[in-house]
XYZ file of C-alpha atoms in Angstrom:
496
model
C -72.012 -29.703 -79.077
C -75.504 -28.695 -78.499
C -76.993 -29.808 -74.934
C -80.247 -31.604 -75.832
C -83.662 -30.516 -74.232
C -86.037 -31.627 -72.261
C -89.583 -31.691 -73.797
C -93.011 -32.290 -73.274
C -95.500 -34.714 -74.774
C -99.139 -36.774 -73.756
C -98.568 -40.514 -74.252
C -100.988 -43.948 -73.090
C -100.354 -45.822 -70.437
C -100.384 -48.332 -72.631
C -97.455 -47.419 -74.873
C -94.987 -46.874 -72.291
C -92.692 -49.466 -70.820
C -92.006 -49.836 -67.260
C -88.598 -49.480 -66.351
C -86.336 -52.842 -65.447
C -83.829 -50.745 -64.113
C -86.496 -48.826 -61.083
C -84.482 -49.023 -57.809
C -87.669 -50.009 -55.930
C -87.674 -53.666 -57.210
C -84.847 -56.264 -57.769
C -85.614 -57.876 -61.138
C -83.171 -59.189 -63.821
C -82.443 -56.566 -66.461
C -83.877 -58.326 -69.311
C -87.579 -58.625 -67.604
C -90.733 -58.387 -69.285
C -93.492 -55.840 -68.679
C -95.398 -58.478 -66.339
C -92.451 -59.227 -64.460
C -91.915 -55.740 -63.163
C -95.809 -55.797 -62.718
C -95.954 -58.709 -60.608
C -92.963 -56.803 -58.505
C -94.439 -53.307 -58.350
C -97.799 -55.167 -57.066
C -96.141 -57.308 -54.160
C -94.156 -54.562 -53.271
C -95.258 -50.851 -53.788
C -98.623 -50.800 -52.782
C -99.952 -50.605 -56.408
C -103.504 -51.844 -55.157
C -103.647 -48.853 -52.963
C -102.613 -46.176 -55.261
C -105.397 -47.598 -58.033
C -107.948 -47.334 -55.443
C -106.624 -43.472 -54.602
C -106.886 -42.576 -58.466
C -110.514 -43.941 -58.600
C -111.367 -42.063 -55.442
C -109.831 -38.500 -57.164
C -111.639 -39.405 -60.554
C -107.388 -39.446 -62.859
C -104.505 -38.347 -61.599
C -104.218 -34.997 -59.577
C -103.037 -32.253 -61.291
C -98.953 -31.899 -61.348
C -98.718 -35.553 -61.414
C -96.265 -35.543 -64.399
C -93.960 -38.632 -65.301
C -90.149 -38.689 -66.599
C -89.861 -40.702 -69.499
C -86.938 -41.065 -72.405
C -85.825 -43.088 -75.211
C -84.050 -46.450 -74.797
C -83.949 -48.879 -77.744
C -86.158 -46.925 -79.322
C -88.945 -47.403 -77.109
C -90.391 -45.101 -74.030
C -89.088 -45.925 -70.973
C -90.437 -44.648 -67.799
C -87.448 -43.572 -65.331
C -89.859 -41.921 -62.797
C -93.339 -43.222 -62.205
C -93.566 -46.087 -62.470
C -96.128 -46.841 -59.924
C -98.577 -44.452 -61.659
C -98.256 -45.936 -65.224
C -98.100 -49.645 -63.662
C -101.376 -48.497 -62.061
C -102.940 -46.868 -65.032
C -101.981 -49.987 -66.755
C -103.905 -52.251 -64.909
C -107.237 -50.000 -64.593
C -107.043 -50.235 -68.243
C -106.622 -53.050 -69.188
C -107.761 -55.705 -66.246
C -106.638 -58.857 -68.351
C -103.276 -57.548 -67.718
C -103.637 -58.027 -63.567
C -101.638 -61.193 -62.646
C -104.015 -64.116 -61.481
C -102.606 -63.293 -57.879
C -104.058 -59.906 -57.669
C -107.045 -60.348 -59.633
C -109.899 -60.389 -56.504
C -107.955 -57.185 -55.193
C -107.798 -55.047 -57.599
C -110.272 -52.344 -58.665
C -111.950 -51.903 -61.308
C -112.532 -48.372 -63.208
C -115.550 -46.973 -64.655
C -115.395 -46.187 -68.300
C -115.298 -42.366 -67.062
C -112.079 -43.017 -65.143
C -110.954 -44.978 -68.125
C -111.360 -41.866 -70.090
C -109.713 -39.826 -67.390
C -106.232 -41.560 -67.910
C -106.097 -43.324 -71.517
C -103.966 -40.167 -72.138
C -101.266 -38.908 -69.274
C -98.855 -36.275 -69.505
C -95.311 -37.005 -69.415
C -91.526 -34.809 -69.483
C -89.326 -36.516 -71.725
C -86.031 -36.321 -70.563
C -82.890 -36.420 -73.440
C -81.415 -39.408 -71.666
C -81.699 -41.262 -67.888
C -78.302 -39.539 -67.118
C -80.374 -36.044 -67.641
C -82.972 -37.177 -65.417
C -81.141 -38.142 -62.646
C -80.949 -34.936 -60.460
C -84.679 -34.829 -60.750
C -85.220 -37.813 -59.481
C -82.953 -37.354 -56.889
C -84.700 -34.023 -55.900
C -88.346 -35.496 -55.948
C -87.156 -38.503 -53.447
C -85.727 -36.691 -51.030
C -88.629 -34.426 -50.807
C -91.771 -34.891 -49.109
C -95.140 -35.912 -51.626
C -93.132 -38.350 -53.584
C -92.807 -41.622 -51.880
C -89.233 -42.202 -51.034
C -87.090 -44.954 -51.136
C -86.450 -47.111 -48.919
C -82.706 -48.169 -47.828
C -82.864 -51.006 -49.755
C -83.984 -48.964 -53.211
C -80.894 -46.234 -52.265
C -78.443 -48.930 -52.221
C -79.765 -50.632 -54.882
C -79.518 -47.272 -57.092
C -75.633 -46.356 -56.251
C -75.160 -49.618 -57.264
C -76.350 -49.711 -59.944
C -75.035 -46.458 -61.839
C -71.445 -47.826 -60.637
C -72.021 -50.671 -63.154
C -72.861 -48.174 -65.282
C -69.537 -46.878 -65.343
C -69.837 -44.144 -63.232
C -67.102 -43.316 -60.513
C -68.246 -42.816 -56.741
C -67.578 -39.073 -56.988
C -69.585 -38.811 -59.972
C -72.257 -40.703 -58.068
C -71.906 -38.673 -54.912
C -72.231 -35.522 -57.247
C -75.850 -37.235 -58.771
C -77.346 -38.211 -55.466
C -75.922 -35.311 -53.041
C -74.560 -37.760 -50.499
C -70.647 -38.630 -49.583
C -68.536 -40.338 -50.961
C -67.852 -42.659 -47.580
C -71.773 -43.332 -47.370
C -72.058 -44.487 -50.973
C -69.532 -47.261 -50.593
C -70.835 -48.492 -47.643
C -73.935 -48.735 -49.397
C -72.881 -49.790 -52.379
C -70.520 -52.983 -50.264
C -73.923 -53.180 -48.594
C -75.793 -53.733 -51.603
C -73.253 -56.187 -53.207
C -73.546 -58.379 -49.613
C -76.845 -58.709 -50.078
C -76.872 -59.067 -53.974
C -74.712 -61.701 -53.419
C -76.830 -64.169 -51.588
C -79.961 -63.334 -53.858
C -77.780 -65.010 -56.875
C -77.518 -67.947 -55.034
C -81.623 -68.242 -55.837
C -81.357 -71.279 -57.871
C -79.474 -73.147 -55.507
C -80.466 -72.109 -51.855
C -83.764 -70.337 -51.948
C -87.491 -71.875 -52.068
C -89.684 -69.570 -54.004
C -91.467 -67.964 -50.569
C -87.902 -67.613 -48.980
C -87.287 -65.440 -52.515
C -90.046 -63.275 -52.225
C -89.239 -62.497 -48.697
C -85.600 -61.722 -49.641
C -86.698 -59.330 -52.332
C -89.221 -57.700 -50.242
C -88.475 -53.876 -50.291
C -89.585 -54.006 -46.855
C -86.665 -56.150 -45.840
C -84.795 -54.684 -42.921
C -81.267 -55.463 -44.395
C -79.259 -53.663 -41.427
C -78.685 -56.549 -39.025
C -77.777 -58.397 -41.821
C -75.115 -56.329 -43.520
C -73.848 -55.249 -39.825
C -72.942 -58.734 -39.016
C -70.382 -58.512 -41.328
C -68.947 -55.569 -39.709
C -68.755 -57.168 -36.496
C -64.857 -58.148 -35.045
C -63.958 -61.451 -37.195
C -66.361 -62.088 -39.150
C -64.675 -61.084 -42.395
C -60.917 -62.643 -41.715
C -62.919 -66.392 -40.773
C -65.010 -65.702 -44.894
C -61.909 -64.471 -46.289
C -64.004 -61.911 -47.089
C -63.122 -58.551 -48.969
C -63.894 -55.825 -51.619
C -62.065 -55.749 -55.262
C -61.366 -52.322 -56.578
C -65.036 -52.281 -58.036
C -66.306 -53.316 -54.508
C -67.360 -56.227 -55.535
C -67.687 -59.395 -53.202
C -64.596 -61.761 -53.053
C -62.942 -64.177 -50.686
C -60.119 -66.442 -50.172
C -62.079 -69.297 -49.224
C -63.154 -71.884 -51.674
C -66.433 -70.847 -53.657
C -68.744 -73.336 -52.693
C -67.459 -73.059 -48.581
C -67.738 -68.990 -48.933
C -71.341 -69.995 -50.493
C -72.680 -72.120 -47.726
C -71.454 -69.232 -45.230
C -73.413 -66.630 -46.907
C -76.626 -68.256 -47.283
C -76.322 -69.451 -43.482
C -75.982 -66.031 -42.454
C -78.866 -64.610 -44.634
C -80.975 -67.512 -43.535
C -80.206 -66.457 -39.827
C -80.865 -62.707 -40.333
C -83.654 -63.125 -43.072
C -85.715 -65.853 -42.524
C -88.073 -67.205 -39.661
C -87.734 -70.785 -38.836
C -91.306 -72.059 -37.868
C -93.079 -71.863 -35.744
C -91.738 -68.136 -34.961
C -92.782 -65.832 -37.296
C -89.207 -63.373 -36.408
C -86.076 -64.768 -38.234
C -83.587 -66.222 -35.519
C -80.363 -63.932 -35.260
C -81.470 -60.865 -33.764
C -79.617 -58.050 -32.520
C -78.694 -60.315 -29.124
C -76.911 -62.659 -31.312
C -73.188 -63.312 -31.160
C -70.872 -63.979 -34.253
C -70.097 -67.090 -31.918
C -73.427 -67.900 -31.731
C -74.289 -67.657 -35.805
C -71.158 -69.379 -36.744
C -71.554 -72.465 -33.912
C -74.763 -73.861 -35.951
C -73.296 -73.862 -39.131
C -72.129 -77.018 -41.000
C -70.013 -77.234 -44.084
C -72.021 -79.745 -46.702
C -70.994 -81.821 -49.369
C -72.615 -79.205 -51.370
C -74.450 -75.916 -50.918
C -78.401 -77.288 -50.232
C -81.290 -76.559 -52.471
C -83.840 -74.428 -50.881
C -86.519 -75.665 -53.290
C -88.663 -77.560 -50.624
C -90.716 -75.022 -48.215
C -89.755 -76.246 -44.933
C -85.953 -76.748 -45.856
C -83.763 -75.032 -43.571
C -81.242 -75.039 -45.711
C -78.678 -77.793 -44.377
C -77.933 -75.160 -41.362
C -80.238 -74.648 -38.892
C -80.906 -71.266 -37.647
C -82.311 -72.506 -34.381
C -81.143 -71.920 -30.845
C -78.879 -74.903 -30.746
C -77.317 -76.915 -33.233
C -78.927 -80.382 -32.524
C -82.405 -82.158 -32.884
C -85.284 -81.477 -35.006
C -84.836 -79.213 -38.279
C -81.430 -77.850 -36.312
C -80.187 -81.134 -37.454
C -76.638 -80.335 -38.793
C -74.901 -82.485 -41.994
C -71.361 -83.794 -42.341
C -69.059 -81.584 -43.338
C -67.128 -81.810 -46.904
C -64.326 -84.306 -45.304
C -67.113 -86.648 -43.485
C -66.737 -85.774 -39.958
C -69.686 -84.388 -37.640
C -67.560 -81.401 -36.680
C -69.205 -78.239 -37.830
C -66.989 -75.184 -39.007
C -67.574 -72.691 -36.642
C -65.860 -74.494 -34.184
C -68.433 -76.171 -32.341
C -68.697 -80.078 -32.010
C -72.000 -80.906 -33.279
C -74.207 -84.224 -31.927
C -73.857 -87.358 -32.451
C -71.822 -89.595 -31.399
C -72.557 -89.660 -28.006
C -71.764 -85.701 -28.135
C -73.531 -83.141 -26.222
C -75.097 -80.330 -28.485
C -73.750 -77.426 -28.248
C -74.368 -74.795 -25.555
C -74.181 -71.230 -26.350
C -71.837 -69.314 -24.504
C -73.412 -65.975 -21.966
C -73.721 -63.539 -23.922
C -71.508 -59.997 -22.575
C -73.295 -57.330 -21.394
C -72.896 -53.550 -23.580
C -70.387 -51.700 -22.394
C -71.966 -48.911 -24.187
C -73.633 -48.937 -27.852
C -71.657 -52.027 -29.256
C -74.067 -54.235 -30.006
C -76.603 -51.834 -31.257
C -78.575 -52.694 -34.799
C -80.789 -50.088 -36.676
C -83.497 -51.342 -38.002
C -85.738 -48.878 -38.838
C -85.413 -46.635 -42.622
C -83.740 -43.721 -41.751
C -80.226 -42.595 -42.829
C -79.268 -40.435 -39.652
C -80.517 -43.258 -37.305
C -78.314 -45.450 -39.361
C -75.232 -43.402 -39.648
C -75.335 -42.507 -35.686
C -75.619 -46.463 -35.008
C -72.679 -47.244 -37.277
C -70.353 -44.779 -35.762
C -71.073 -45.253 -32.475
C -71.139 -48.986 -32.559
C -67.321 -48.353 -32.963
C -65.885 -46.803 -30.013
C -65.958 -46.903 -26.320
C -66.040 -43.738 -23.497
C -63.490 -45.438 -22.040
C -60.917 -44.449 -25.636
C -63.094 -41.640 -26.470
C -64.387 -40.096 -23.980
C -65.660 -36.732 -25.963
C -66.606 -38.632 -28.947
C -68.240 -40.979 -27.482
C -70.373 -37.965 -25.507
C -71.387 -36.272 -28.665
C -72.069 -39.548 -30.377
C -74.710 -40.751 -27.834
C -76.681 -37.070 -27.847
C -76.658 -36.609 -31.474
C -78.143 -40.506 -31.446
C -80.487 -39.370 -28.153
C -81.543 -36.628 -29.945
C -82.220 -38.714 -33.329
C -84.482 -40.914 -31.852
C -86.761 -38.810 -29.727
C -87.183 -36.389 -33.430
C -87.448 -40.254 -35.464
C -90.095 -41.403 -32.346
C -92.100 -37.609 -32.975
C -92.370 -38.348 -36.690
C -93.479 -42.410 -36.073
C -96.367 -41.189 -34.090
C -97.629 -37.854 -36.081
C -97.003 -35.351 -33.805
C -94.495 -33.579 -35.082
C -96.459 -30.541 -36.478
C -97.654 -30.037 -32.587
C -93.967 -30.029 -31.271
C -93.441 -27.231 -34.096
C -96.175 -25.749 -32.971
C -95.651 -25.654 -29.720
C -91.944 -24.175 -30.054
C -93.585 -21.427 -32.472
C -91.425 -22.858 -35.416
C -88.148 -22.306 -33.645
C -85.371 -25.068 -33.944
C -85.929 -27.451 -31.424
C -83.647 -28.737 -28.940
C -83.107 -31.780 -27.014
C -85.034 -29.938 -23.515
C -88.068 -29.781 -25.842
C -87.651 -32.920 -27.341
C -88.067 -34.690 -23.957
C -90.278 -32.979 -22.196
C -92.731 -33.058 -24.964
C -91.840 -37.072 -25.022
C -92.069 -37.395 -21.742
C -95.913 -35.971 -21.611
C -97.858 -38.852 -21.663
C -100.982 -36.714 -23.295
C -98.906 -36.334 -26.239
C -98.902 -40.037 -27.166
C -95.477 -40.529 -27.979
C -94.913 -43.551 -26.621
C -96.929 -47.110 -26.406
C -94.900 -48.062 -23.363
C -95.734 -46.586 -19.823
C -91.859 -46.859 -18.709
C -90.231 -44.160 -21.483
C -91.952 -41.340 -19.885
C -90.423 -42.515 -16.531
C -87.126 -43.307 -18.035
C -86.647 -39.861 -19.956
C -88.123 -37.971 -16.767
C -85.380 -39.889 -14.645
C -82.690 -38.885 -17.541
C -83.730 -35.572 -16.907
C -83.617 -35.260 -12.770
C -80.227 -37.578 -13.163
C -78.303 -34.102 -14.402
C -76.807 -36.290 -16.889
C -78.249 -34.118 -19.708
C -76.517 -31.427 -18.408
C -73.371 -32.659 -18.299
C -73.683 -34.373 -21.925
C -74.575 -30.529 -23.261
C -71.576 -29.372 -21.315
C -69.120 -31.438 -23.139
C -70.636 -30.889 -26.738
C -70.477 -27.255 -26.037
C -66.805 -27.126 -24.731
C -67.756 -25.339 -21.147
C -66.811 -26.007 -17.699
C -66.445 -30.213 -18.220
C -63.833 -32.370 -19.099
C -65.768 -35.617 -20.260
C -65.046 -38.947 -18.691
C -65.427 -42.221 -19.569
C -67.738 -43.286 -16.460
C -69.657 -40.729 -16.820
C -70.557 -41.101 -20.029
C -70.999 -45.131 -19.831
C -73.539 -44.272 -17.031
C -75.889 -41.810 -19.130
C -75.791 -44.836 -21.804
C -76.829 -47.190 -18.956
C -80.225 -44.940 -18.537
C -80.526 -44.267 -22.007
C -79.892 -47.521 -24.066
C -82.973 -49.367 -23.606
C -85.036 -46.598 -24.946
C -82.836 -46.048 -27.878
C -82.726 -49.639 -28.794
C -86.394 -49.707 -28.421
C -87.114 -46.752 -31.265
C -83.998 -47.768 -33.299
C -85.062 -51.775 -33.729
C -88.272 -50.503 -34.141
C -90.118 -50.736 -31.034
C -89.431 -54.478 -30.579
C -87.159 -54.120 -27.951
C -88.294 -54.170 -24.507
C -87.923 -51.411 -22.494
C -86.653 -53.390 -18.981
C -83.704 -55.012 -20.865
C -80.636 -52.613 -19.884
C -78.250 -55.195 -21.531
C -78.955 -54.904 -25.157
């Protein structure tokens, strides 16, 4: 049968539909155009890219979108921030009420400049896909973010596709793309639960694409969590457990309202990467009933505050009447004493660690090495924490701009982890906020540590052990848990 082809054509903003399916937003499939407007607007700076294509005068040159035919309409499957835009500087009465005092408007010359864009029209999305693939992963495209991959390997395994066709689409293995994909489904999970659990501004916050969904989805990772939910994957990874549904329902939307949503007056959710599974699961309560989040300053039934009495940390009965909460804690009342969290145990080494920051090496290094100990693994362990070293300093470059100058400055020559820190450790190169990473990464240095890390990747003159290897993680964790939870971390805290 004859492959169809690609082909080219100049279409209106205006008669194009924006795509329910994008993997930047989480809307229901069956959305309408102002829907996925109203997302694209809260979400993917929309206001910002309208204002860039009045400052150019159009769209610059190249700028072509990926459309193809779907019900017999045209269906953008790349570009959708562009066209969204183009909509709106068009045709201002379509701007929700929201966004009206922000965003621009265009001259009739700009007006001219776009009525007509021009557009490749792929033969179906399936065609499409390696395109899209190739123009995210490369810079001048924004790419996604985590939550947008996951969402996106999900989503063509509903399709029908199976995870080695998937790997084969996105380039990535097959082991990554179920992780995502169980990640995705976690998180999925609780967002169905809107009706019952979720306030409006509590939704909007879960289905920010800005979310940091690691220390969420990690939790469940963590020893125990999933044998006290009952909690595993069918053969189409999707959520089940053994618990009842409405007991396995109150669980999740404790645990997202602990890693998701900030109880006032802190403007930081409660469970942070310090937080115990002991610790989550003491303050939760089994209701009558899953709560309604509909009122603002409901917390849900289960309080996500430090202890699990007084104030909006108030806990309910539980399903059989008694004040005994089902994480194992005695609750108040009753002439009980709340509950008093137990001291938390210091890090042997990189067990507690959480990324949150978008990057997929960051992320991959902090899952694996969240797993083992020197003490087991003494050369794994080794070549975990420098590969995860390394990482950050390169991730920390990047954050701050300067990576063009460390190029530079090694005349384009792959750069290794010497040059990483001494050009870190240079206070005139403005790596670093924080006066005590210089010192730290200087006293890495002088420790010989380094050395003896590079020894055991590279197989020469040093067996690796255990102590050795826990003591270069002593130095070394507090700046790598400041760059990987995104510089909230403070720098003294050895402990993390």
């Amino acid at each position: 049968m004859t492959q169809k082809k690609w082909t080219e054509s100049v279409l209106s903003p205006l008669k194009v539909n924006l795509d329910a399916q994008n993997p930047r937003i989480e809307v229901a499939g069956d959305a309408t155009q102002n829907e996925i407007r109203l997302k694209l607007l809260a979400h993917e700076n929309v206001i910002q890219l309208a204002t860039q294509i009045i400052e150019f005068g159009g769209l610059m040159p190249g700028e072509r979108i990926i459309i193809c035919k779907e019900n017999h309409k045209d269906v953008v499957v790349e570009g959708n921030r562009r066209v969204c835009a183009c909509q709106l500087l068009l045709k201002p009465e379509l701007v929700p009420e929201k966004f009206k005092k922000k965003f621009p408007l265009a001259s009739q010359e700009l007006k001219s400049a776009i009525i007509k864009i021009k557009a490749d029209i792929a033969p179906s999305r399936d065609a499409a896909e390696p395109t899209i693939t190739k123009r995210h992963t490369e810079p001048g495209i924004e790419k996604w973010r985590t939550t947008a991959k996951m969402r996106r390997a999900s989503k063509l395994l509903e399709a029908g596709y199976d995870l080695s066709q998937i790997a084969e689409k996105l380039g990535a293995r097959q082991s990554i793309l179920r992780t995502s994909i169980r990640d995705y489904r976690l998180l999925r999970y609780v967002l169905d639960l809107d009706h019952k659990a979720w306030s409006p501004s509590e939704l909007e916050r879960l289905t920010d694409q800005t979310l940091q969904t690691n220390p969420f989805t990690r939790f469940f990772t963590l020893a125990g969590v999933k044998d006290k939910l009952g909690l595993s994957f069918d053969e189409h990874d999707h959520v089940t457990t053994t618990l009842p549904s409405d007991e396995f329902n109150q669980y999740m939307h404790h645990i997202a309202r602990c890693f998701f949503i900030p109880t006032p007056p802190a403007k930081k959710p409660w469970a942070n990467t310090r937080t115990t599974v002991e610790e989550v699961f003491s303050i939760f309560t089994l209701q009558s009933k899953l709560q309604s989040g509909g009122n603002e300053s409901n917390t849900g039934g289960n309080s996500a505050s430090h202890s699990s009495s007084g104030g909006t940390g108030k806990a309910g009965a539980t399903a059989s009447g008694s004040a005994q909460g089902s994480g194992g804690g005695k609750s108040a009342g009753k002439g009980n004493k709340p509950n008093v969290p137990q001291s938390a145990k210091a890090s042997a080494f990189f067990e507690k660690l959480i990324c949150a920051v978008d990057d997929d090496r960051l992320i991959a290094l902090t899952r694996e090495i969240t797993t083992i100990l020197p003490d087991n693994y003494p050369i794994s362990s080794a070549m975990l924490l420098r590969a995860l070293f390394e990482s950050t300093l390169t991730y920390q470059v990047k954050k701050a701009g300067r990576i063009k100058e460390l190029n530079k400055k090694n005349n384009g020559k792959d750069i290794g982890l010497q040059a990483l820190i001494s050009f870190c450790a240079n206070n005139q190169n403005q790596i670093f906020s924080h006066h005590r990473a210089a010192d730290l990464l200087k006293s890495f240095e002088n420790s010989g540590l380094k050395d003896h890390l590079d020894f055991i990747v590279h197989g020469r003159w040093v067996d690796a052990e255990g102590s050795v290897v826990k003591t270069a993680a002593r130095l070394l964790r507090p700046l790598i848990t400041h760059i990987v939870q995104g510089g909230d971390q403070d720098l003294e805290d050895e402990n993390s």
